[in-house]
Amino acid sequence: MAARKESTRVAIVGGGPAGLMLSHLLARDGIDSVVVERRTRAEIHATVRAGILEPGSVRMLVESGASRRVLEKGDRHDGIELRIDGDGHRIDFQDLVGQSAWLYPQTDVFADLADARERDGGDVRYAVQDVTVVGVTDAHPLVVFTEDDGSAVELSCDVVIGADGSRSACRKLIPDAQRRSYFREYPFAWFGILTEAPHSAEELIYAASDRGFALISQRSETVQRMYFQCDPGEDADQWSDARIWDELQSRVAGNGFSLAEGPITDRVVLPFRSFVCEPLRHGSLFLAGDAGHTVPPTGAKGLNLALADVGVLHEALAELLLGGSASGVDSYSDRALARVWKSQHFSYWMTTLLHEQPGASDFDRRRQRGELESIASSRAGSAFLAEGYTGWQHAAVAQPVA
Ligand code: PHB
């Protein structure tokens, strides 16, 4: 059966937050796009991801009309607690850098974007198969795929966006000789749970203890997200609920504090890795989000970085497709990568600051506590953390979100 021929200006491979946000922003400029996504909408929705948004991400969601819910349902967090061997130190973002972070789960960001695309008549094809991209150095690349109903489509476009996640197939279209990959594996992972329990504290707790790292995060008034550092080979199903709670409690214990416990409804072991692909462009192909880079989860930079890519890419594409100027697309990779490497450093730094390194010497451990104390006890050190956590908004120009 011959493939149905279609055309659009921007073909977006991947319907996660990066792909949907770009499609949404382009539509506001009157630029057509088609999003093709391998998974069903329900499958993406069920993926549990991080929950912290930088103010710049919130602004993008609100000002573009993609989400009002983030301001209504999201929780503004003006700081975090660094808990060092049971002793709490507050990092006050508002006082230090005049910013806040927002607790709003990625699942909700995805739902808002998917709803916005549906509401605005956006063309998003979920559950497609056999996606192949050809001719990214030709005038009109093609994205070939099979629809949910079995029909074949040949989509011609001006530009292809690879927003197809960390196992990106689009990335491999950049020839080996022109693509450089930077990797870092870490010798630990996170054991993550969802629990039906009330908040244990108002703000997120990042705890360093001699048993290893723990993070007490939140999802809602009644559902909490918690993590503790574990071996990457750990089998989450081998752990009883009692053992999980014991591990979490022991890592945050001190000054009479304990976690509110409840039924554990989800558990997962998350691997840690840092990855960057350079450049993020080849011909008419542009990579955005996890397709171009992955960060370890400490500091929750992944989604924020994906949205930052999309902000730069959207402007560059509008210049190209509406104004005929290639200067924005020519500088996209360098501009996006500048932020990517800052976020890589931040995620790596928060990770190594707070986690137990297997095989660490006594010197290594004492030095690490010295570093933590330097951050917690110094305004400059705390401000460095606050600035990175809230996404390097420059106080003089940044508009507070709400
Ligand atoms: C989360 O809520 O999943 C989360 C929050 C903060 C992080 C990482 C993950 O640093």
CSV table of C-alpha atoms and ligand atoms in Angstrom, one decimal:
chain,number,residue,atom,x,y,z
A,1,MET,CA,0.0,0.0,0.0
A,2,ALA,CA,1.4,3.4,-1.0
A,3,ALA,CA,2.2,5.8,1.8
A,4,ARG,CA,-0.1,8.8,2.2
A,5,LYS,CA,1.8,12.0,1.4
A,6,GLU,CA,1.5,14.8,3.9
A,7,SER,CA,3.5,17.9,4.6
A,8,THR,CA,4.1,20.3,7.4
A,9,ARG,CA,6.7,22.9,8.3
A,10,VAL,CA,8.1,21.3,11.5
A,11,ALA,CA,8.0,17.5,12.1
A,12,ILE,CA,8.5,16.8,15.8
A,13,VAL,CA,9.6,13.3,16.7
A,14,GLY,CA,8.5,12.7,20.3
A,15,GLY,CA,5.4,13.9,22.2
A,16,GLY,CA,6.8,14.3,25.7
A,17,PRO,CA,6.9,17.8,27.3
A,18,ALA,CA,9.7,19.1,25.0
A,19,GLY,CA,7.9,18.1,21.7
A,20,LEU,CA,4.5,19.2,22.8
A,21,MET,CA,5.7,22.6,24.2
A,22,LEU,CA,7.5,23.3,21.0
A,23,SER,CA,4.5,22.5,18.9
A,24,HIS,CA,2.4,24.7,21.2
A,25,LEU,CA,4.7,27.7,20.9
A,26,LEU,CA,5.0,27.3,17.1
A,27,ALA,CA,1.2,27.2,16.7
A,28,ARG,CA,1.0,30.5,18.5
A,29,ASP,CA,3.2,32.0,15.7
A,30,GLY,CA,1.0,30.4,13.1
A,31,ILE,CA,3.7,27.8,12.2
A,32,ASP,CA,2.3,24.3,11.5
A,33,SER,CA,3.8,21.2,13.1
A,34,VAL,CA,3.1,17.5,13.4
A,35,VAL,CA,4.1,15.6,16.5
A,36,VAL,CA,4.7,11.8,16.1
A,37,GLU,CA,4.9,9.7,19.3
A,38,ARG,CA,5.5,6.0,19.7
A,39,ARG,CA,3.7,5.7,23.0
A,40,THR,CA,0.0,6.2,23.7
A,41,ARG,CA,-1.0,9.3,25.7
A,42,ALA,CA,-1.9,7.1,28.6
A,43,GLU,CA,1.5,5.4,28.6
A,44,ILE,CA,3.3,8.8,28.8
A,45,HIS,CA,0.9,10.0,31.5
A,46,ALA,CA,1.7,7.0,33.6
A,47,THR,CA,5.5,7.7,33.6
A,48,VAL,CA,6.6,8.9,37.0
A,49,ARG,CA,9.1,11.7,36.7
A,50,ALA,CA,10.5,14.6,38.8
A,51,GLY,CA,8.4,17.3,40.2
A,52,ILE,CA,10.3,20.6,40.5
A,53,LEU,CA,10.0,23.5,38.0
A,54,GLU,CA,12.3,26.5,37.8
A,55,PRO,CA,10.5,29.9,37.7
A,56,GLY,CA,11.5,30.2,34.0
A,57,SER,CA,9.7,26.9,33.2
A,58,VAL,CA,6.6,28.1,35.1
A,59,ARG,CA,6.7,31.4,33.2
A,60,MET,CA,6.8,29.6,29.9
A,61,LEU,CA,3.9,27.4,30.8
A,62,VAL,CA,1.8,30.3,32.0
A,63,GLU,CA,2.7,33.0,29.5
A,64,SER,CA,2.3,30.7,26.5
A,65,GLY,CA,-1.2,29.8,27.7
A,66,ALA,CA,-0.3,26.2,28.1
A,67,SER,CA,-1.1,25.9,31.8
A,68,ARG,CA,-2.9,28.0,34.4
A,69,ARG,CA,-3.1,25.0,36.6
A,70,VAL,CA,0.5,25.2,37.5
A,71,LEU,CA,-0.2,28.4,39.5
A,72,GLU,CA,-3.4,27.0,41.0
A,73,LYS,CA,-2.4,23.4,41.7
A,74,GLY,CA,1.4,23.9,42.0
A,75,ASP,CA,3.1,24.7,45.3
A,76,ARG,CA,5.6,27.5,45.5
A,77,HIS,CA,8.7,26.5,47.4
A,78,ASP,CA,10.8,29.3,48.8
A,79,GLY,CA,13.6,27.1,50.0
A,80,ILE,CA,14.8,23.6,50.7
A,81,GLU,CA,16.3,21.9,53.7
A,82,LEU,CA,19.8,20.5,53.6
A,83,ARG,CA,19.9,17.9,56.4
A,84,ILE,CA,23.5,17.0,57.3
A,85,ASP,CA,23.7,14.0,59.6
A,86,GLY,CA,20.4,14.8,61.1
A,87,ASP,CA,21.0,18.6,61.4
A,88,GLY,CA,18.8,20.8,59.3
A,89,HIS,CA,20.0,23.9,57.4
A,90,ARG,CA,17.5,25.9,55.4
A,91,ILE,CA,18.5,27.3,52.0
A,92,ASP,CA,16.2,30.3,51.6
A,93,PHE,CA,15.8,30.9,47.9
A,94,GLN,CA,13.8,34.1,48.3
A,95,ASP,CA,16.2,35.7,50.7
A,96,LEU,CA,19.3,34.6,48.7
A,97,VAL,CA,18.3,35.2,45.1
A,98,GLY,CA,14.7,36.5,45.2
A,99,GLN,CA,13.3,33.4,43.5
A,100,SER,CA,11.3,30.2,44.2
A,101,ALA,CA,10.9,26.8,42.7
A,102,TRP,CA,7.6,25.2,42.1
A,103,LEU,CA,6.5,21.7,43.0
A,104,TYR,CA,4.4,20.6,40.0
A,105,PRO,CA,4.8,17.0,38.8
A,106,GLN,CA,6.0,16.4,35.2
A,107,THR,CA,2.9,14.2,34.7
A,108,ASP,CA,0.8,17.3,35.2
A,109,VAL,CA,3.0,19.4,32.8
A,110,PHE,CA,2.5,16.7,30.2
A,111,ALA,CA,-1.3,16.6,30.8
A,112,ASP,CA,-1.5,20.4,30.5
A,113,LEU,CA,0.5,20.4,27.3
A,114,ALA,CA,-1.4,17.5,25.7
A,115,ASP,CA,-4.7,19.2,26.7
A,116,ALA,CA,-3.6,22.5,25.2
A,117,ARG,CA,-2.6,20.9,21.9
A,118,GLU,CA,-6.0,19.1,21.8
A,119,ARG,CA,-7.9,22.3,22.7
A,120,ASP,CA,-6.0,24.3,20.0
A,121,GLY,CA,-6.5,21.6,17.3
A,122,GLY,CA,-2.8,20.6,17.3
A,123,ASP,CA,-1.7,17.6,15.2
A,124,VAL,CA,-0.3,15.1,17.6
A,125,ARG,CA,-0.2,11.4,16.5
A,126,TYR,CA,0.2,9.1,19.4
A,127,ALA,CA,1.0,5.3,19.1
A,128,VAL,CA,2.7,5.5,15.7
A,129,GLN,CA,5.2,2.8,14.7
A,130,ASP,CA,8.3,2.4,12.6
A,131,VAL,CA,9.3,6.1,12.6
A,132,THR,CA,12.1,6.7,10.1
A,133,VAL,CA,13.6,10.1,9.3
A,134,VAL,CA,15.4,10.6,6.0
A,135,GLY,CA,17.2,13.4,4.2
A,136,VAL,CA,18.0,15.8,7.1
A,137,THR,CA,20.6,17.5,4.9
A,138,ASP,CA,18.1,17.8,2.0
A,139,ALA,CA,15.8,20.7,1.4
A,140,HIS,CA,12.8,18.7,2.5
A,141,PRO,CA,13.4,15.9,4.9
A,142,LEU,CA,10.8,13.1,5.3
A,143,VAL,CA,9.5,11.5,8.4
A,144,VAL,CA,7.9,8.2,7.5
A,145,PHE,CA,5.8,6.3,10.0
A,146,THR,CA,2.8,3.9,10.4
A,147,GLU,CA,-0.3,5.3,12.1
A,148,ASP,CA,-2.2,3.6,14.9
A,149,ASP,CA,-4.7,2.3,12.3
A,150,GLY,CA,-1.9,0.7,10.2
A,151,SER,CA,-1.8,3.3,7.4
A,152,ALA,CA,1.6,4.5,6.2
A,153,VAL,CA,2.4,8.2,6.1
A,154,GLU,CA,5.3,10.1,4.4
A,155,LEU,CA,5.5,13.5,6.0
A,156,SER,CA,7.6,16.1,4.2
A,157,CYS,CA,8.8,19.1,6.2
A,158,ASP,CA,11.3,21.9,6.4
A,159,VAL,CA,12.7,21.0,9.8
A,160,VAL,CA,12.8,17.9,11.9
A,161,ILE,CA,13.0,18.0,15.7
A,162,GLY,CA,14.4,15.1,17.6
A,163,ALA,CA,12.6,15.3,21.0
A,164,ASP,CA,12.5,11.5,21.2
A,165,GLY,CA,14.0,11.0,24.7
A,166,SER,CA,17.2,9.6,26.1
A,167,ARG,CA,17.2,6.6,23.7
A,168,SER,CA,16.8,9.0,20.7
A,169,ALA,CA,16.9,7.4,17.3
A,170,CYS,CA,17.1,11.0,15.8
A,171,ARG,CA,20.4,11.6,17.5
A,172,LYS,CA,22.0,8.7,15.5
A,173,LEU,CA,21.3,10.7,12.3
A,174,ILE,CA,24.2,13.0,13.2
A,175,PRO,CA,27.1,11.1,11.5
A,176,ASP,CA,29.6,9.5,13.9
A,177,ALA,CA,32.4,11.7,12.6
A,178,GLN,CA,30.5,14.8,13.5
A,179,ARG,CA,29.0,13.7,16.8
A,180,ARG,CA,30.7,13.8,20.1
A,181,SER,CA,29.2,12.0,23.1
A,182,TYR,CA,30.1,12.8,26.7
A,183,PHE,CA,29.2,10.2,29.3
A,184,ARG,CA,29.4,9.8,33.0
A,185,GLU,CA,28.1,6.8,35.0
A,186,TYR,CA,27.7,7.0,38.7
A,187,PRO,CA,28.2,4.1,41.1
A,188,PHE,CA,24.8,4.4,42.7
A,189,ALA,CA,21.1,4.8,41.9
A,190,TRP,CA,17.9,6.1,43.6
A,191,PHE,CA,15.3,3.9,45.1
A,192,GLY,CA,12.1,5.9,44.6
A,193,ILE,CA,8.7,5.4,46.2
A,194,LEU,CA,5.3,7.0,46.1
A,195,THR,CA,3.5,6.8,49.4
A,196,GLU,CA,0.0,7.7,50.5
A,197,ALA,CA,1.0,9.9,53.4
A,198,PRO,CA,0.7,13.5,54.5
A,199,HIS,CA,3.7,15.9,54.2
A,200,SER,CA,6.5,15.2,56.6
A,201,ALA,CA,7.8,18.8,56.2
A,202,GLU,CA,6.7,21.9,54.3
A,203,GLU,CA,9.7,21.9,52.0
A,204,LEU,CA,11.9,19.3,50.3
A,205,ILE,CA,14.6,17.7,52.4
A,206,TYR,CA,17.9,16.7,50.9
A,207,ALA,CA,19.6,14.6,53.5
A,208,ALA,CA,23.3,13.4,53.6
A,209,SER,CA,23.9,10.7,56.2
A,210,ASP,CA,26.5,8.0,56.8
A,211,ARG,CA,23.9,5.6,55.4
A,212,GLY,CA,23.8,7.6,52.2
A,213,PHE,CA,21.6,10.2,50.6
A,214,ALA,CA,17.8,10.6,50.9
A,215,LEU,CA,15.4,13.1,49.3
A,216,ILE,CA,11.9,13.7,50.8
A,217,SER,CA,9.8,15.3,48.0
A,218,GLN,CA,6.1,15.7,47.5
A,219,ARG,CA,3.4,15.2,45.0
A,220,SER,CA,0.3,16.5,46.8
A,221,GLU,CA,-1.3,16.9,50.2
A,222,THR,CA,-1.8,13.1,50.4
A,223,VAL,CA,0.9,11.6,48.1
A,224,GLN,CA,4.6,12.0,48.7
A,225,ARG,CA,7.7,11.1,46.7
A,226,MET,CA,10.8,9.9,48.5
A,227,TYR,CA,14.1,8.5,47.3
A,228,PHE,CA,17.2,7.0,48.9
A,229,GLN,CA,20.5,6.2,47.4
A,230,CYS,CA,21.0,2.6,46.6
A,231,ASP,CA,23.2,0.2,44.5
A,232,PRO,CA,22.3,0.4,40.8
A,233,GLY,CA,21.8,-3.4,40.8
A,234,GLU,CA,19.2,-3.2,43.6
A,235,ASP,CA,15.9,-5.1,42.9
A,236,ALA,CA,13.1,-2.9,44.2
A,237,ASP,CA,10.8,-5.9,44.6
A,238,GLN,CA,13.1,-7.5,47.1
A,239,TRP,CA,12.4,-4.8,49.7
A,240,SER,CA,9.6,-5.0,52.2
A,241,ASP,CA,7.8,-1.8,53.1
A,242,ALA,CA,9.2,-2.0,56.6
A,243,ARG,CA,12.8,-2.1,55.3
A,244,ILE,CA,12.2,0.8,53.0
A,245,TRP,CA,10.8,2.9,55.8
A,246,ASP,CA,13.6,1.9,58.1
A,247,GLU,CA,16.2,3.0,55.5
A,248,LEU,CA,14.4,6.3,54.8
A,249,GLN,CA,13.9,7.1,58.5
A,250,SER,CA,17.5,6.3,59.4
A,251,ARG,CA,18.8,8.8,56.8
A,252,VAL,CA,16.8,11.7,58.0
A,253,ALA,CA,16.7,11.0,61.8
A,254,GLY,CA,17.9,13.7,64.2
A,255,ASN,CA,16.5,16.3,66.5
A,256,GLY,CA,13.4,14.2,67.0
A,257,PHE,CA,12.3,14.4,63.3
A,258,SER,CA,10.7,11.5,61.6
A,259,LEU,CA,8.8,10.9,58.4
A,260,ALA,CA,5.0,10.4,58.2
A,261,GLU,CA,4.6,6.8,56.8
A,262,GLY,CA,1.8,5.4,54.7
A,263,PRO,CA,1.2,2.6,52.1
A,264,ILE,CA,3.8,2.5,49.4
A,265,THR,CA,2.0,2.5,46.0
A,266,ASP,CA,5.0,2.6,43.6
A,267,ARG,CA,8.6,1.7,43.7
A,268,VAL,CA,11.4,2.0,41.2
A,269,VAL,CA,15.2,2.0,40.9
A,270,LEU,CA,16.5,5.0,38.9
A,271,PRO,CA,19.9,4.8,37.3
A,272,PHE,CA,22.2,7.8,37.4
A,273,ARG,CA,24.0,9.1,34.4
A,274,SER,CA,25.2,12.3,32.8
A,275,PHE,CA,25.2,12.5,29.0
A,276,VAL,CA,25.7,15.2,26.4
A,277,CYS,CA,25.6,15.0,22.6
A,278,GLU,CA,27.4,17.7,20.7
A,279,PRO,CA,26.3,19.4,18.5
A,280,LEU,CA,22.5,19.5,18.9
A,281,ARG,CA,22.1,20.1,15.1
A,282,HIS,CA,22.8,18.4,11.9
A,283,GLY,CA,21.4,20.0,8.7
A,284,SER,CA,17.7,20.5,9.3
A,285,LEU,CA,17.6,18.2,12.4
A,286,PHE,CA,17.6,19.8,15.8
A,287,LEU,CA,17.8,17.8,19.1
A,288,ALA,CA,15.9,19.0,22.2
A,289,GLY,CA,15.6,17.7,25.8
A,290,ASP,CA,16.7,14.2,26.8
A,291,ALA,CA,17.5,13.3,23.1
A,292,GLY,CA,20.5,15.7,23.4
A,293,HIS,CA,21.4,15.3,27.1
A,294,THR,CA,20.6,13.6,30.3
A,295,VAL,CA,21.3,14.7,33.9
A,296,PRO,CA,21.2,12.7,37.1
A,297,PRO,CA,18.0,13.4,39.0
A,298,THR,CA,19.5,15.4,41.9
A,299,GLY,CA,18.2,19.0,41.6
A,300,ALA,CA,15.5,18.0,39.0
A,301,LYS,CA,17.0,19.7,36.1
A,302,GLY,CA,15.9,17.3,33.3
A,303,LEU,CA,12.5,18.8,32.4
A,304,ASN,CA,13.7,22.3,33.0
A,305,LEU,CA,16.5,21.9,30.7
A,306,ALA,CA,14.3,20.4,28.0
A,307,LEU,CA,12.0,23.5,28.3
A,308,ALA,CA,15.0,25.8,28.1
A,309,ASP,CA,16.1,24.1,24.9
A,310,VAL,CA,12.6,24.6,23.5
A,311,GLY,CA,12.6,28.3,24.4
A,312,VAL,CA,15.8,28.9,22.4
A,313,LEU,CA,14.7,26.6,19.5
A,314,HIS,CA,11.3,28.2,19.2
A,315,GLU,CA,12.8,31.6,18.7
A,316,ALA,CA,15.3,30.3,16.2
A,317,LEU,CA,12.6,28.5,14.2
A,318,ALA,CA,10.3,31.5,14.1
A,319,GLU,CA,13.2,33.6,12.8
A,320,LEU,CA,13.9,31.0,10.1
A,321,LEU,CA,10.4,30.1,9.1
A,322,LEU,CA,8.8,33.5,9.3
A,323,GLY,CA,11.7,35.9,8.7
A,324,GLY,CA,14.0,33.8,6.6
A,325,SER,CA,17.0,34.4,8.9
A,326,ALA,CA,19.2,31.4,9.8
A,327,SER,CA,21.2,33.2,12.5
A,328,GLY,CA,19.1,31.7,15.3
A,329,VAL,CA,19.2,28.2,14.1
A,330,ASP,CA,22.9,28.5,13.4
A,331,SER,CA,23.6,29.4,17.0
A,332,TYR,CA,21.0,27.1,18.6
A,333,SER,CA,23.4,24.3,19.5
A,334,ASP,CA,26.0,26.6,21.1
A,335,ARG,CA,23.3,28.6,23.0
A,336,ALA,CA,21.5,25.5,24.3
A,337,LEU,CA,24.7,23.7,25.2
A,338,ALA,CA,25.9,26.6,27.3
A,339,ARG,CA,22.9,26.0,29.7
A,340,VAL,CA,23.2,22.3,29.3
A,341,TRP,CA,26.7,22.3,30.7
A,342,LYS,CA,25.8,24.6,33.6
A,343,SER,CA,23.0,22.2,34.5
A,344,GLN,CA,25.3,19.2,34.0
A,345,HIS,CA,27.7,20.8,36.5
A,346,PHE,CA,24.9,21.7,38.9
A,347,SER,CA,23.4,18.2,38.9
A,348,TYR,CA,26.8,16.5,39.2
A,349,TRP,CA,27.8,18.9,42.0
A,350,MET,CA,24.6,18.4,44.0
A,351,THR,CA,25.0,14.7,43.5
A,352,THR,CA,28.6,14.4,44.6
A,353,LEU,CA,28.0,16.9,47.5
A,354,LEU,CA,25.3,14.7,49.0
A,355,HIS,CA,25.8,11.0,48.1
A,356,GLU,CA,28.1,8.4,49.7
A,357,GLN,CA,30.7,7.4,47.2
A,358,PRO,CA,31.3,3.6,47.4
A,359,GLY,CA,34.9,3.1,48.4
A,360,ALA,CA,35.3,6.6,49.8
A,361,SER,CA,38.1,7.0,52.3
A,362,ASP,CA,37.7,8.6,55.6
A,363,PHE,CA,39.4,11.6,54.2
A,364,ASP,CA,36.9,11.8,51.3
A,365,ARG,CA,34.0,11.6,53.7
A,366,ARG,CA,35.3,14.3,56.0
A,367,ARG,CA,36.2,16.5,53.0
A,368,GLN,CA,32.7,16.1,51.7
A,369,ARG,CA,31.2,17.2,55.1
A,370,GLY,CA,33.5,20.2,55.0
A,371,GLU,CA,32.1,21.1,51.6
A,372,LEU,CA,28.5,20.8,52.8
A,373,GLU,CA,29.3,22.9,55.9
A,374,SER,CA,30.9,25.5,53.6
A,375,ILE,CA,27.7,25.7,51.6
A,376,ALA,CA,25.3,25.7,54.6
A,377,SER,CA,27.2,28.2,56.7
A,378,SER,CA,28.1,30.7,53.9
A,379,ARG,CA,25.8,33.1,52.3
A,380,ALA,CA,27.8,33.0,49.1
A,381,GLY,CA,27.8,29.2,49.1
A,382,SER,CA,24.1,28.9,49.8
A,383,ALA,CA,23.4,31.5,47.1
A,384,PHE,CA,25.3,29.5,44.6
A,385,LEU,CA,23.0,26.5,45.3
A,386,ALA,CA,19.9,28.7,45.3
A,387,GLU,CA,20.8,30.3,42.0
A,388,GLY,CA,21.4,27.0,40.3
A,389,TYR,CA,18.3,25.3,41.8
A,390,THR,CA,16.1,28.1,40.6
A,391,GLY,CA,17.7,28.2,37.2
A,392,TRP,CA,20.1,31.2,37.2
A,393,GLN,CA,17.4,33.9,36.8
A,394,HIS,CA,19.3,37.1,36.9
A,395,ALA,CA,17.7,39.0,39.8
A,396,ALA,CA,17.9,42.4,38.0
A,397,VAL,CA,15.9,41.2,35.0
A,398,ALA,CA,13.9,38.2,36.1
A,399,GLN,CA,10.2,38.7,36.8
A,400,PRO,CA,8.9,36.8,39.8
A,401,VAL,CA,6.2,34.3,38.7
A,402,ALA,CA,3.5,35.2,41.2
B,1,PHB,C1,10.9,14.7,42.6
B,1,PHB,O1,10.0,15.2,43.3
B,1,PHB,O2,10.8,13.7,42.0
B,1,PHB,C2,12.2,15.3,42.7
B,1,PHB,C3,12.4,16.5,43.4
B,1,PHB,C4,13.6,17.1,43.6
B,1,PHB,C5,14.7,16.5,43.0
B,1,PHB,C6,14.6,15.3,42.3
B,1,PHB,C7,13.4,14.7,42.1
B,1,PHB,O3,15.9,17.1,43.2
